[in-house]
mmCIF file of C-alpha atoms in Angstrom:
data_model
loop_
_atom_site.group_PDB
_atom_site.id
_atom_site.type_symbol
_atom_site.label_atom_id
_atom_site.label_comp_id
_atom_site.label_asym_id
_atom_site.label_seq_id
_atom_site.Cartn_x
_atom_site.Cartn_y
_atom_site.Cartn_z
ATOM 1 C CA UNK A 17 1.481 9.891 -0.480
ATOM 2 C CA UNK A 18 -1.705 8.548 -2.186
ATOM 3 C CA UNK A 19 -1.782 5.794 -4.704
ATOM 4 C CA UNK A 20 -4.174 2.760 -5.663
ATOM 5 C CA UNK A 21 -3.464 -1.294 -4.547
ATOM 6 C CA UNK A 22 -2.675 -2.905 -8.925
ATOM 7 C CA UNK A 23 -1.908 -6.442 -7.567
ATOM 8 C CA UNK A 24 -2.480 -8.007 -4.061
ATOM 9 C CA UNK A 25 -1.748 -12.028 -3.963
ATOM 10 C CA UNK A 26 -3.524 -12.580 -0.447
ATOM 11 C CA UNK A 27 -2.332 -15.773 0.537
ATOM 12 C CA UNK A 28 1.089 -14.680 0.484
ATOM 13 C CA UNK A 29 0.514 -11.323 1.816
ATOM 14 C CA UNK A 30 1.747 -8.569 -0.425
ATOM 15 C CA UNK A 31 1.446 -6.981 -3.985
ATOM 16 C CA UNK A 32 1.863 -3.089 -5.208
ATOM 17 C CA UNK A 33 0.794 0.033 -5.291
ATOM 18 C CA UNK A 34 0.558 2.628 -8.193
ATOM 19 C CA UNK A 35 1.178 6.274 -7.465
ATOM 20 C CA UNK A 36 2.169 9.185 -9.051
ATOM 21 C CA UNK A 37 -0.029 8.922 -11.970
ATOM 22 C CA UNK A 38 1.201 5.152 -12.602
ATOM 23 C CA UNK A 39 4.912 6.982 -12.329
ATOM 24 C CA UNK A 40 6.206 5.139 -9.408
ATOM 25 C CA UNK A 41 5.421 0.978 -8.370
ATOM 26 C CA UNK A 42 5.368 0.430 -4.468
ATOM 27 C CA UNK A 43 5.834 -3.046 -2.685
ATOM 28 C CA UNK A 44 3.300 -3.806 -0.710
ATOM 29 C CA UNK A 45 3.302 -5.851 2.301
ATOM 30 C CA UNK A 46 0.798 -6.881 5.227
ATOM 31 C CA UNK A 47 2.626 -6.273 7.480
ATOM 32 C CA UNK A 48 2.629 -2.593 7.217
ATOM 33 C CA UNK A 49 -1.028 -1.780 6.735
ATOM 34 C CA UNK A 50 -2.247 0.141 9.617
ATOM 35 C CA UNK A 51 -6.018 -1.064 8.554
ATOM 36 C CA UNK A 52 -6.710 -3.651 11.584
ATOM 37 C CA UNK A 53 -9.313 -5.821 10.274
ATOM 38 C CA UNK A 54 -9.128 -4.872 6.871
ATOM 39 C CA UNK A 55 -6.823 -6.650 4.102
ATOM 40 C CA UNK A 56 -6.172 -4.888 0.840
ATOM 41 C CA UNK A 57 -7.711 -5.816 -2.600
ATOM 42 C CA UNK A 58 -7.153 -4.732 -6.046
ATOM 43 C CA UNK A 59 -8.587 -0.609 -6.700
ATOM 44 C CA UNK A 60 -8.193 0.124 -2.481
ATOM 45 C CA UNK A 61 -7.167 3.489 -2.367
ATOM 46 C CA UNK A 62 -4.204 3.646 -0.249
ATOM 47 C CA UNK A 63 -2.166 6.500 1.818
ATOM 48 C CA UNK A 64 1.019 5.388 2.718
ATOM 49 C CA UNK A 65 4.783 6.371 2.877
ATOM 50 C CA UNK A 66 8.052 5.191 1.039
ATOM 51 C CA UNK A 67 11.024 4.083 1.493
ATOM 52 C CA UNK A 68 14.084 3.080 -0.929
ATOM 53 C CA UNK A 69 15.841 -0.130 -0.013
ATOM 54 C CA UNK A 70 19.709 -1.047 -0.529
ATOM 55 C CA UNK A 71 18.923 -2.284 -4.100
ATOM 56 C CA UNK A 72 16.447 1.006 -5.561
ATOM 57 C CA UNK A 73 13.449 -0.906 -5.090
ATOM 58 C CA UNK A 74 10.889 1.216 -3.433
ATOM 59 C CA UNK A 75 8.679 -0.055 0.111
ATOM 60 C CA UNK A 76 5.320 1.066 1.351
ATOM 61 C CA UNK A 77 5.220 1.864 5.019
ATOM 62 C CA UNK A 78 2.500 3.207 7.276
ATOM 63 C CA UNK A 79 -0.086 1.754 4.329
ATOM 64 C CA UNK A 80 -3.844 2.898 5.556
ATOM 65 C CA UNK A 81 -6.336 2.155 3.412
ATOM 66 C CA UNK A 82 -8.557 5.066 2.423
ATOM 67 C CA UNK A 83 -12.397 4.696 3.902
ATOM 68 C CA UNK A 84 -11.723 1.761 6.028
ATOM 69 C CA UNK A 85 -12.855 3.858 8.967
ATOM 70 C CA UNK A 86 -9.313 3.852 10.594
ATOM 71 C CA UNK A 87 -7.963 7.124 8.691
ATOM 72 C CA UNK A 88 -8.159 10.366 11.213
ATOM 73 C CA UNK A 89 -10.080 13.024 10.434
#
């Protein structure tokens, strides 16, 4: 899935992630970007995937961010 980094507080290390046309809200956490070197800021373009926790709430997983360099061709 595709979607675009709306918040990121850096010094704690997460924020969200729109997709689906603003449809769906995605934590976002540091520890799951796949970007080494590269933190996320507000408007990266992001390919990631989700996963539901216990509560609903929806997690990003496997975040790259789009033309970092580290996305495979």
């Amino acid at each position: 899935m595709k979607g675009k980094v709306i918040e990121w507080n850096d010094s704690k290390g997460y924020g969200f992630i729109s997709a689906l046309n603003g449809e769906l809200r995605v934590f976002l956490h540091i520890s799951t970007v796949q970007s080494k070197g590269r933190r996320p800021k507000i408007d990266d373009e992001v390919k990631f995937e989700v996963n539901e926790d216990k509560k609903g709430r929806y997690n990003a997983t496997n975040v790259t961010i789009l033309g970092s360099g580290s996305v495979p061709s």
